[in-house]
């Protein structure tokens, strides 16, 4: 999906990874992150957000919940992490990374609430009264008041399978009324996902119906006397999206793929951010006139199409035939035969935390002094 963009806009990254693989410094089935470019992208997004008066939480699930990146983003000035589930919260807490928003897609289990709240999070995203009551009870025990934002929904909203949740607008007034009996929680805003999506037909990033649902919800909350601190409108947050957000009413974005220049829009348009991630493999074997490269990093929504195969210095573009969703991705199938152990580089949509890949952070590429900072697994654990 991104291989042509990567080759054109960050050729030094490609060349460096090829050489490191051929020297035995990087293994196949490794996502490699160009930290020089990621830092530049992150700073561009932060600067634009500041100019637009929009706050930011950073999203790192797609980057393998990587704590080094999280620590660097905090030092740069980012407010904290949005963690979609409690496993990611554990990683951030272990590395002393501030928590901004916990539970946007996956609610925190009851018996973990106390740990998270004692550590501290700006908000929990909630979408059931039962969970709000659990948070209230825990906050009472800790003698505190916990801010929450409500994930809201309406009939025409977009939903992804496996993410079905939300307080319907038709039930929001009753939900708010019920929470008034809970003195240790405070509703401070609303959210939904996705609030923006890139349209490949119009080549524009546009607000979804979910966005209007969030705006309507916050207006309903304000009419009931609630003080709104956060109108959280995530998805595809990048410099270009922030410009669109500034024209609306959202106050909080959550850059994830924007940090690495890999939102869907980046595949079609040259935006401010440059590509900062690639997937490295190598040819394992040939079988019936096709080559097979080591797998492990397959993501079913990757839209992978092509790979660059390097026979030493000779570069060949080949078509990738990804494994079907009913099978384990032991290999990526290439349309033609290639030399065994040849370097294979792909660039596609990724979610490293759902793979078994390694994640290598490399810096110094653009100052001709590349070095591997560290290698992690896809769940944020360091390889010694």
mmCIF file of C-alpha atoms in Angstrom:
data_model
loop_
_atom_site.group_PDB
_atom_site.id
_atom_site.type_symbol
_atom_site.label_atom_id
_atom_site.label_comp_id
_atom_site.label_asym_id
_atom_site.label_seq_id
_atom_site.Cartn_x
_atom_site.Cartn_y
_atom_site.Cartn_z
ATOM 1 C CA UNK A 1 0.000 0.000 0.000
ATOM 2 C CA UNK A 2 2.835 2.402 0.858
ATOM 3 C CA UNK A 3 5.813 0.874 -0.963
ATOM 4 C CA UNK A 4 5.848 3.401 -3.818
ATOM 5 C CA UNK A 5 5.507 6.306 -1.383
ATOM 6 C CA UNK A 6 8.268 4.908 0.807
ATOM 7 C CA UNK A 7 10.614 4.430 -2.130
ATOM 8 C CA UNK A 8 10.004 7.934 -3.392
ATOM 9 C CA UNK A 9 9.830 9.907 -0.142
ATOM 10 C CA UNK A 10 12.233 8.022 2.167
ATOM 11 C CA UNK A 11 14.752 6.109 -0.003
ATOM 12 C CA UNK A 12 17.507 6.400 2.623
ATOM 13 C CA UNK A 13 15.389 4.319 4.977
ATOM 14 C CA UNK A 14 14.976 1.554 2.403
ATOM 15 C CA UNK A 15 18.670 1.478 1.563
ATOM 16 C CA UNK A 16 19.757 1.431 5.196
ATOM 17 C CA UNK A 17 17.447 -1.435 6.141
ATOM 18 C CA UNK A 18 18.530 -3.448 3.109
ATOM 19 C CA UNK A 19 22.180 -3.093 4.082
ATOM 20 C CA UNK A 20 21.525 -3.905 7.740
ATOM 21 C CA UNK A 21 19.616 -7.037 6.790
ATOM 22 C CA UNK A 22 22.280 -8.199 4.366
ATOM 23 C CA UNK A 23 24.874 -7.642 7.105
ATOM 24 C CA UNK A 24 22.879 -9.812 9.502
ATOM 25 C CA UNK A 25 21.956 -6.936 11.833
ATOM 26 C CA UNK A 26 18.201 -7.176 11.298
ATOM 27 C CA UNK A 27 16.095 -10.340 11.139
ATOM 28 C CA UNK A 28 13.168 -11.124 8.852
ATOM 29 C CA UNK A 29 9.698 -10.643 10.275
ATOM 30 C CA UNK A 30 10.746 -7.298 11.762
ATOM 31 C CA UNK A 31 8.959 -3.984 11.596
ATOM 32 C CA UNK A 32 11.626 -1.287 11.384
ATOM 33 C CA UNK A 33 10.907 2.235 12.595
ATOM 34 C CA UNK A 34 12.834 5.217 11.239
ATOM 35 C CA UNK A 35 13.048 7.189 14.474
ATOM 36 C CA UNK A 36 14.515 10.281 12.789
ATOM 37 C CA UNK A 37 11.426 10.657 10.620
ATOM 38 C CA UNK A 38 8.977 9.629 13.335
ATOM 39 C CA UNK A 39 10.327 12.444 15.546
ATOM 40 C CA UNK A 40 9.972 14.941 12.718
ATOM 41 C CA UNK A 41 6.409 13.809 11.998
ATOM 42 C CA UNK A 42 5.464 13.948 15.669
ATOM 43 C CA UNK A 43 6.809 17.469 16.018
ATOM 44 C CA UNK A 44 4.898 18.658 12.938
ATOM 45 C CA UNK A 45 1.650 17.267 14.342
ATOM 46 C CA UNK A 46 2.297 18.776 17.769
ATOM 47 C CA UNK A 47 3.059 22.186 16.269
ATOM 48 C CA UNK A 48 -0.087 22.169 14.130
ATOM 49 C CA UNK A 49 -2.223 21.057 17.088
ATOM 50 C CA UNK A 50 -0.872 23.885 19.208
ATOM 51 C CA UNK A 51 -1.631 26.421 16.482
ATOM 52 C CA UNK A 52 -5.170 25.036 16.148
ATOM 53 C CA UNK A 53 -5.705 24.927 19.941
ATOM 54 C CA UNK A 54 -6.296 21.172 19.856
ATOM 55 C CA UNK A 55 -4.939 18.812 22.523
ATOM 56 C CA UNK A 56 -3.377 15.448 21.709
ATOM 57 C CA UNK A 57 -3.058 12.005 23.229
ATOM 58 C CA UNK A 58 -0.726 9.678 21.292
ATOM 59 C CA UNK A 59 -1.772 6.192 20.204
ATOM 60 C CA UNK A 60 0.877 3.441 20.148
ATOM 61 C CA UNK A 61 -0.939 0.123 19.754
ATOM 62 C CA UNK A 62 -0.098 0.086 16.045
ATOM 63 C CA UNK A 63 3.583 0.638 16.957
ATOM 64 C CA UNK A 64 3.621 -2.327 19.306
ATOM 65 C CA UNK A 65 2.807 -0.281 22.432
ATOM 66 C CA UNK A 66 6.410 0.815 22.304
ATOM 67 C CA UNK A 67 7.538 2.501 25.544
ATOM 68 C CA UNK A 68 10.628 4.193 24.068
ATOM 69 C CA UNK A 69 8.474 6.018 21.543
ATOM 70 C CA UNK A 70 6.010 6.894 24.290
ATOM 71 C CA UNK A 71 8.721 8.365 26.488
ATOM 72 C CA UNK A 72 10.094 10.425 23.606
ATOM 73 C CA UNK A 73 6.663 11.794 22.736
ATOM 74 C CA UNK A 74 6.053 12.856 26.339
ATOM 75 C CA UNK A 75 9.451 14.586 26.436
ATOM 76 C CA UNK A 76 8.508 16.336 23.196
ATOM 77 C CA UNK A 77 5.400 17.796 24.807
ATOM 78 C CA UNK A 78 2.597 15.327 24.146
ATOM 79 C CA UNK A 79 0.035 15.213 26.948
ATOM 80 C CA UNK A 80 -0.061 11.447 27.435
ATOM 81 C CA UNK A 81 -1.127 8.130 25.949
ATOM 82 C CA UNK A 82 -4.520 6.949 24.841
ATOM 83 C CA UNK A 83 -4.625 3.229 25.535
ATOM 84 C CA UNK A 84 -7.314 1.199 23.845
ATOM 85 C CA UNK A 85 -7.166 -1.626 26.352
ATOM 86 C CA UNK A 86 -5.912 -2.550 29.813
ATOM 87 C CA UNK A 87 -2.894 -4.488 28.519
ATOM 88 C CA UNK A 88 -1.578 -1.330 26.918
ATOM 89 C CA UNK A 89 -2.233 0.580 30.142
ATOM 90 C CA UNK A 90 0.009 -1.905 31.948
ATOM 91 C CA UNK A 91 2.890 -1.230 29.540
ATOM 92 C CA UNK A 92 2.596 2.544 29.826
ATOM 93 C CA UNK A 93 2.365 2.397 33.618
ATOM 94 C CA UNK A 94 5.402 0.125 33.820
ATOM 95 C CA UNK A 95 7.429 2.776 31.995
ATOM 96 C CA UNK A 96 6.043 5.811 33.837
ATOM 97 C CA UNK A 97 4.248 7.197 30.786
ATOM 98 C CA UNK A 98 1.293 9.474 31.610
ATOM 99 C CA UNK A 99 -2.135 8.036 30.869
ATOM 100 C CA UNK A 100 -4.494 10.393 29.089
ATOM 101 C CA UNK A 101 -7.464 8.257 28.051
ATOM 102 C CA UNK A 102 -7.986 4.664 29.170
ATOM 103 C CA UNK A 103 -10.547 2.309 27.687
ATOM 104 C CA UNK A 104 -11.470 3.968 24.427
ATOM 105 C CA UNK A 105 -12.275 0.629 22.802
ATOM 106 C CA UNK A 106 -11.852 -1.924 25.618
ATOM 107 C CA UNK A 107 -13.163 -1.288 29.125
ATOM 108 C CA UNK A 108 -10.833 -1.780 32.092
ATOM 109 C CA UNK A 109 -11.622 -4.925 34.123
ATOM 110 C CA UNK A 110 -13.075 -4.335 37.586
ATOM 111 C CA UNK A 111 -10.130 -5.554 39.614
ATOM 112 C CA UNK A 112 -7.622 -3.512 37.625
ATOM 113 C CA UNK A 113 -9.412 -0.207 38.103
ATOM 114 C CA UNK A 114 -7.732 0.581 41.399
ATOM 115 C CA UNK A 115 -4.235 0.142 39.962
ATOM 116 C CA UNK A 116 -4.959 2.439 37.042
ATOM 117 C CA UNK A 117 -6.699 5.083 39.121
ATOM 118 C CA UNK A 118 -4.011 5.080 41.797
ATOM 119 C CA UNK A 119 -1.453 5.585 39.009
ATOM 120 C CA UNK A 120 -3.625 8.278 37.484
ATOM 121 C CA UNK A 121 -5.431 8.817 34.209
ATOM 122 C CA UNK A 122 -6.995 12.026 32.951
ATOM 123 C CA UNK A 123 -10.140 10.250 31.766
ATOM 124 C CA UNK A 124 -11.704 6.858 31.318
ATOM 125 C CA UNK A 125 -13.851 6.309 28.262
ATOM 126 C CA UNK A 126 -17.055 4.629 29.432
ATOM 127 C CA UNK A 127 -20.032 3.185 27.614
ATOM 128 C CA UNK A 128 -22.002 1.288 30.239
ATOM 129 C CA UNK A 129 -23.570 2.400 33.504
ATOM 130 C CA UNK A 130 -22.289 -0.727 35.229
ATOM 131 C CA UNK A 131 -18.677 0.239 34.449
ATOM 132 C CA UNK A 132 -19.283 3.809 35.589
ATOM 133 C CA UNK A 133 -20.561 2.467 38.917
ATOM 134 C CA UNK A 134 -17.412 0.355 39.303
ATOM 135 C CA UNK A 135 -15.246 3.395 38.622
ATOM 136 C CA UNK A 136 -17.258 5.430 41.119
ATOM 137 C CA UNK A 137 -16.869 2.764 43.822
ATOM 138 C CA UNK A 138 -13.112 2.592 43.240
ATOM 139 C CA UNK A 139 -12.804 6.375 43.268
ATOM 140 C CA UNK A 140 -14.674 6.482 46.558
ATOM 141 C CA UNK A 141 -12.229 3.974 48.022
ATOM 142 C CA UNK A 142 -9.317 6.135 46.827
ATOM 143 C CA UNK A 143 -11.044 9.306 48.066
ATOM 144 C CA UNK A 144 -10.971 10.994 44.670
ATOM 145 C CA UNK A 145 -13.205 12.129 41.822
ATOM 146 C CA UNK A 146 -12.510 10.513 38.461
ATOM 147 C CA UNK A 147 -13.248 12.282 35.167
ATOM 148 C CA UNK A 148 -14.860 10.198 32.426
ATOM 149 C CA UNK A 149 -15.888 10.776 28.831
ATOM 150 C CA UNK A 150 -18.793 8.884 27.302
ATOM 151 C CA UNK A 151 -18.489 6.889 24.110
ATOM 152 C CA UNK A 152 -21.717 7.742 22.311
ATOM 153 C CA UNK A 153 -23.603 6.232 19.389
ATOM 154 C CA UNK A 154 -26.531 6.856 17.101
ATOM 155 C CA UNK A 155 -28.421 4.909 14.459
ATOM 156 C CA UNK A 156 -26.449 6.097 11.416
ATOM 157 C CA UNK A 157 -22.955 5.771 12.907
ATOM 158 C CA UNK A 158 -20.155 3.605 11.493
ATOM 159 C CA UNK A 159 -18.999 0.587 13.474
ATOM 160 C CA UNK A 160 -16.208 -1.947 13.119
ATOM 161 C CA UNK A 161 -16.818 -5.583 13.945
ATOM 162 C CA UNK A 162 -15.483 -6.394 17.395
ATOM 163 C CA UNK A 163 -15.877 -2.795 18.581
ATOM 164 C CA UNK A 164 -19.634 -2.570 19.096
ATOM 165 C CA UNK A 165 -20.358 -0.309 22.051
ATOM 166 C CA UNK A 166 -21.629 3.099 23.081
ATOM 167 C CA UNK A 167 -24.409 4.954 24.853
ATOM 168 C CA UNK A 168 -27.103 5.721 22.285
ATOM 169 C CA UNK A 169 -28.163 9.360 22.042
ATOM 170 C CA UNK A 170 -31.737 8.274 22.778
ATOM 171 C CA UNK A 171 -30.530 6.950 26.150
ATOM 172 C CA UNK A 172 -27.991 9.658 26.979
ATOM 173 C CA UNK A 173 -30.258 11.842 29.116
ATOM 174 C CA UNK A 174 -31.203 8.863 31.273
ATOM 175 C CA UNK A 175 -27.536 7.838 31.471
ATOM 176 C CA UNK A 176 -26.527 11.302 32.689
ATOM 177 C CA UNK A 177 -29.363 11.326 35.215
ATOM 178 C CA UNK A 178 -28.222 7.995 36.627
ATOM 179 C CA UNK A 179 -24.623 9.195 36.994
ATOM 180 C CA UNK A 180 -25.765 12.152 39.099
ATOM 181 C CA UNK A 181 -26.224 9.647 41.907
ATOM 182 C CA UNK A 182 -22.505 8.769 41.718
ATOM 183 C CA UNK A 183 -20.550 11.507 43.533
ATOM 184 C CA UNK A 184 -17.061 10.200 42.715
ATOM 185 C CA UNK A 185 -17.252 10.414 38.918
ATOM 186 C CA UNK A 186 -17.580 13.457 36.694
ATOM 187 C CA UNK A 187 -18.650 13.399 33.032
ATOM 188 C CA UNK A 188 -16.435 15.871 31.156
ATOM 189 C CA UNK A 189 -17.015 15.027 27.503
ATOM 190 C CA UNK A 190 -17.829 12.560 24.767
ATOM 191 C CA UNK A 191 -16.113 10.526 22.081
ATOM 192 C CA UNK A 192 -16.779 8.054 19.265
ATOM 193 C CA UNK A 193 -14.761 6.190 16.641
ATOM 194 C CA UNK A 194 -14.118 6.804 13.810
ATOM 195 C CA UNK A 195 -14.898 10.522 13.610
ATOM 196 C CA UNK A 196 -12.908 11.123 10.397
ATOM 197 C CA UNK A 197 -12.158 8.868 7.433
ATOM 198 C CA UNK A 198 -10.326 9.306 4.146
ATOM 199 C CA UNK A 199 -12.490 8.904 1.037
ATOM 200 C CA UNK A 200 -10.501 7.293 -1.779
ATOM 201 C CA UNK A 201 -13.041 8.542 -4.338
ATOM 202 C CA UNK A 202 -12.968 12.230 -3.427
ATOM 203 C CA UNK A 203 -9.428 12.075 -1.985
ATOM 204 C CA UNK A 204 -10.578 14.048 1.014
ATOM 205 C CA UNK A 205 -10.655 13.335 4.726
ATOM 206 C CA UNK A 206 -14.201 13.905 5.871
ATOM 207 C CA UNK A 207 -16.155 13.869 9.104
ATOM 208 C CA UNK A 208 -18.257 10.733 9.615
ATOM 209 C CA UNK A 209 -21.729 10.570 11.172
ATOM 210 C CA UNK A 210 -19.936 9.586 14.408
ATOM 211 C CA UNK A 211 -18.438 13.079 14.553
ATOM 212 C CA UNK A 212 -21.855 14.722 14.583
ATOM 213 C CA UNK A 213 -22.986 12.239 17.222
ATOM 214 C CA UNK A 214 -20.178 13.434 19.502
ATOM 215 C CA UNK A 215 -21.067 17.084 18.919
ATOM 216 C CA UNK A 216 -24.766 16.435 19.588
ATOM 217 C CA UNK A 217 -23.884 14.502 22.741
ATOM 218 C CA UNK A 218 -21.736 17.295 24.160
ATOM 219 C CA UNK A 219 -24.493 19.813 23.433
ATOM 220 C CA UNK A 220 -26.934 17.581 25.313
ATOM 221 C CA UNK A 221 -24.482 17.351 28.205
ATOM 222 C CA UNK A 222 -24.042 21.111 28.354
ATOM 223 C CA UNK A 223 -27.809 21.607 28.338
ATOM 224 C CA UNK A 224 -27.894 19.499 31.497
ATOM 225 C CA UNK A 225 -25.306 21.674 33.196
ATOM 226 C CA UNK A 226 -22.220 19.512 32.665
ATOM 227 C CA UNK A 227 -18.889 21.273 32.114
ATOM 228 C CA UNK A 228 -17.357 19.936 28.899
ATOM 229 C CA UNK A 229 -13.571 19.711 28.989
ATOM 230 C CA UNK A 230 -13.011 17.294 26.111
ATOM 231 C CA UNK A 231 -14.638 16.732 22.733
ATOM 232 C CA UNK A 232 -12.618 13.727 21.610
ATOM 233 C CA UNK A 233 -12.794 13.108 17.832
ATOM 234 C CA UNK A 234 -10.156 10.512 16.849
ATOM 235 C CA UNK A 235 -9.108 8.695 13.684
ATOM 236 C CA UNK A 236 -6.464 9.493 11.062
ATOM 237 C CA UNK A 237 -5.141 12.414 13.131
ATOM 238 C CA UNK A 238 -2.329 14.141 11.238
ATOM 239 C CA UNK A 239 -1.379 17.674 10.203
ATOM 240 C CA UNK A 240 -3.956 17.735 7.401
ATOM 241 C CA UNK A 241 -6.717 16.316 9.608
ATOM 242 C CA UNK A 242 -5.960 18.819 12.357
ATOM 243 C CA UNK A 243 -6.616 21.604 9.877
ATOM 244 C CA UNK A 244 -10.051 20.074 9.237
ATOM 245 C CA UNK A 245 -10.662 19.520 12.951
ATOM 246 C CA UNK A 246 -9.900 23.188 13.600
ATOM 247 C CA UNK A 247 -12.876 24.093 11.409
ATOM 248 C CA UNK A 248 -15.159 22.002 13.634
ATOM 249 C CA UNK A 249 -15.784 21.696 17.346
ATOM 250 C CA UNK A 250 -13.416 18.891 18.350
ATOM 251 C CA UNK A 251 -10.844 19.649 21.046
ATOM 252 C CA UNK A 252 -8.871 16.384 21.286
ATOM 253 C CA UNK A 253 -7.125 14.262 18.642
ATOM 254 C CA UNK A 254 -5.267 10.975 18.960
ATOM 255 C CA UNK A 255 -2.450 10.600 16.381
ATOM 256 C CA UNK A 256 -1.350 7.045 15.751
ATOM 257 C CA UNK A 257 -0.596 6.269 12.115
ATOM 258 C CA UNK A 258 -0.116 9.985 11.584
ATOM 259 C CA UNK A 259 3.114 9.695 13.577
ATOM 260 C CA UNK A 260 4.532 7.337 10.956
ATOM 261 C CA UNK A 261 2.977 8.837 7.840
ATOM 262 C CA UNK A 262 0.802 5.767 7.287
ATOM 263 C CA UNK A 263 -2.817 6.907 7.453
ATOM 264 C CA UNK A 264 -4.864 5.877 4.393
ATOM 265 C CA UNK A 265 -4.527 9.419 3.034
ATOM 266 C CA UNK A 266 -0.735 9.097 2.994
ATOM 267 C CA UNK A 267 -0.982 6.322 0.402
ATOM 268 C CA UNK A 268 -2.666 8.668 -2.061
ATOM 269 C CA UNK A 269 -1.344 12.148 -1.277
ATOM 270 C CA UNK A 270 2.010 13.636 -0.307
ATOM 271 C CA UNK A 271 1.179 15.048 3.114
ATOM 272 C CA UNK A 272 3.387 16.709 5.713
ATOM 273 C CA UNK A 273 4.422 13.435 7.332
ATOM 274 C CA UNK A 274 6.919 11.081 5.676
ATOM 275 C CA UNK A 275 6.732 7.264 5.860
ATOM 276 C CA UNK A 276 8.629 5.995 8.904
ATOM 277 C CA UNK A 277 7.860 2.259 9.069
ATOM 278 C CA UNK A 278 8.573 -0.717 6.841
ATOM 279 C CA UNK A 279 8.283 -4.478 7.162
ATOM 280 C CA UNK A 280 11.420 -6.532 6.603
ATOM 281 C CA UNK A 281 11.488 -10.156 5.512
ATOM 282 C CA UNK A 282 13.628 -12.449 3.358
ATOM 283 C CA UNK A 283 13.007 -15.250 0.914
ATOM 284 C CA UNK A 284 12.779 -18.610 2.647
ATOM 285 C CA UNK A 285 12.236 -20.889 -0.346
ATOM 286 C CA UNK A 286 10.690 -21.308 -3.774
ATOM 287 C CA UNK A 287 7.808 -23.643 -4.582
ATOM 288 C CA UNK A 288 6.003 -24.126 -7.911
ATOM 289 C CA UNK A 289 7.430 -20.990 -9.521
ATOM 290 C CA UNK A 290 6.666 -18.740 -6.543
ATOM 291 C CA UNK A 291 8.856 -17.411 -3.744
ATOM 292 C CA UNK A 292 7.888 -17.471 -0.084
ATOM 293 C CA UNK A 293 9.122 -14.846 2.377
ATOM 294 C CA UNK A 294 9.004 -15.289 6.136
ATOM 295 C CA UNK A 295 5.713 -14.111 7.649
ATOM 296 C CA UNK A 296 4.483 -13.201 11.095
ATOM 297 C CA UNK A 297 3.536 -9.600 10.494
ATOM 298 C CA UNK A 298 0.321 -10.078 8.533
ATOM 299 C CA UNK A 299 -2.598 -7.794 9.407
ATOM 300 C CA UNK A 300 -5.792 -8.628 7.570
ATOM 301 C CA UNK A 301 -6.526 -4.961 6.734
ATOM 302 C CA UNK A 302 -2.979 -4.282 5.566
ATOM 303 C CA UNK A 303 -3.836 -3.804 1.859
ATOM 304 C CA UNK A 304 -0.385 -5.162 1.038
ATOM 305 C CA UNK A 305 0.149 -5.319 -2.727
ATOM 306 C CA UNK A 306 3.833 -5.262 -3.621
ATOM 307 C CA UNK A 307 7.271 -5.998 -2.235
ATOM 308 C CA UNK A 308 10.773 -4.888 -3.135
ATOM 309 C CA UNK A 309 13.126 -7.853 -3.419
ATOM 310 C CA UNK A 310 16.882 -7.248 -3.349
ATOM 311 C CA UNK A 311 19.269 -9.699 -4.954
ATOM 312 C CA UNK A 312 22.312 -8.017 -3.429
ATOM 313 C CA UNK A 313 22.135 -4.556 -5.102
ATOM 314 C CA UNK A 314 19.595 -5.524 -7.762
ATOM 315 C CA UNK A 315 16.066 -4.315 -6.867
ATOM 316 C CA UNK A 316 12.976 -6.098 -8.203
ATOM 317 C CA UNK A 317 9.340 -5.211 -7.545
ATOM 318 C CA UNK A 318 7.035 -8.200 -7.161
ATOM 319 C CA UNK A 319 3.398 -8.792 -6.304
ATOM 320 C CA UNK A 320 2.528 -10.045 -2.814
ATOM 321 C CA UNK A 321 -0.224 -12.604 -2.391
ATOM 322 C CA UNK A 322 -1.147 -12.361 1.301
ATOM 323 C CA UNK A 323 -2.306 -15.368 3.261
ATOM 324 C CA UNK A 324 -6.073 -15.693 3.538
ATOM 325 C CA UNK A 325 -7.701 -14.896 6.860
ATOM 326 C CA UNK A 326 -8.439 -18.562 7.566
ATOM 327 C CA UNK A 327 -4.747 -19.481 7.674
ATOM 328 C CA UNK A 328 -1.659 -18.704 9.742
ATOM 329 C CA UNK A 329 0.763 -16.312 8.048
ATOM 330 C CA UNK A 330 3.841 -18.491 8.074
ATOM 331 C CA UNK A 331 4.843 -16.917 4.757
ATOM 332 C CA UNK A 332 4.051 -14.095 2.357
ATOM 333 C CA UNK A 333 3.719 -15.530 -1.151
ATOM 334 C CA UNK A 334 5.451 -13.654 -3.988
ATOM 335 C CA UNK A 335 4.314 -14.049 -7.567
ATOM 336 C CA UNK A 336 7.755 -15.032 -8.917
ATOM 337 C CA UNK A 337 10.759 -17.041 -7.812
ATOM 338 C CA UNK A 338 13.658 -15.223 -6.133
ATOM 339 C CA UNK A 339 17.056 -16.050 -4.740
ATOM 340 C CA UNK A 340 16.827 -17.726 -1.343
ATOM 341 C CA UNK A 341 17.714 -15.326 1.511
ATOM 342 C CA UNK A 342 17.155 -12.251 -0.667
ATOM 343 C CA UNK A 343 15.994 -9.177 1.267
ATOM 344 C CA UNK A 344 12.266 -8.462 1.023
ATOM 345 C CA UNK A 345 10.770 -5.117 2.044
ATOM 346 C CA UNK A 346 7.081 -4.282 2.215
ATOM 347 C CA UNK A 347 5.128 -1.247 3.414
ATOM 348 C CA UNK A 348 1.497 -1.622 4.357
ATOM 349 C CA UNK A 349 -1.070 -0.799 7.018
ATOM 350 C CA UNK A 350 0.040 -2.379 10.267
ATOM 351 C CA UNK A 351 -1.074 -3.128 13.793
ATOM 352 C CA UNK A 352 2.062 -4.519 15.386
ATOM 353 C CA UNK A 353 0.371 -5.498 18.641
ATOM 354 C CA UNK A 354 -1.626 -8.237 16.888
ATOM 355 C CA UNK A 355 1.462 -9.824 15.259
ATOM 356 C CA UNK A 356 4.364 -11.979 16.443
ATOM 357 C CA UNK A 357 6.917 -9.689 14.773
ATOM 358 C CA UNK A 358 9.915 -7.928 16.254
ATOM 359 C CA UNK A 359 9.995 -4.129 16.267
ATOM 360 C CA UNK A 360 13.390 -2.504 15.674
ATOM 361 C CA UNK A 361 13.930 1.196 16.386
ATOM 362 C CA UNK A 362 16.671 2.675 14.206
ATOM 363 C CA UNK A 363 17.996 6.227 14.463
ATOM 364 C CA UNK A 364 20.726 8.175 12.680
ATOM 365 C CA UNK A 365 19.685 7.056 9.202
ATOM 366 C CA UNK A 366 19.568 10.605 7.880
ATOM 367 C CA UNK A 367 22.879 11.655 9.400
ATOM 368 C CA UNK A 368 24.723 8.668 7.885
ATOM 369 C CA UNK A 369 25.217 7.084 11.304
ATOM 370 C CA UNK A 370 22.465 4.476 11.612
ATOM 371 C CA UNK A 371 22.233 2.445 14.773
ATOM 372 C CA UNK A 372 19.686 0.076 16.261
ATOM 373 C CA UNK A 373 18.413 1.702 19.449
ATOM 374 C CA UNK A 374 16.543 -1.369 20.699
ATOM 375 C CA UNK A 375 14.433 -4.303 19.553
ATOM 376 C CA UNK A 376 11.030 -5.035 21.101
ATOM 377 C CA UNK A 377 8.255 -7.500 20.515
ATOM 378 C CA UNK A 378 4.858 -6.339 19.293
ATOM 379 C CA UNK A 379 3.574 -5.973 22.850
ATOM 380 C CA UNK A 380 6.207 -3.560 24.103
ATOM 381 C CA UNK A 381 8.617 -6.039 25.711
ATOM 382 C CA UNK A 382 12.328 -5.460 25.221
ATOM 383 C CA UNK A 383 14.506 -8.163 23.685
ATOM 384 C CA UNK A 384 17.715 -8.362 25.728
#
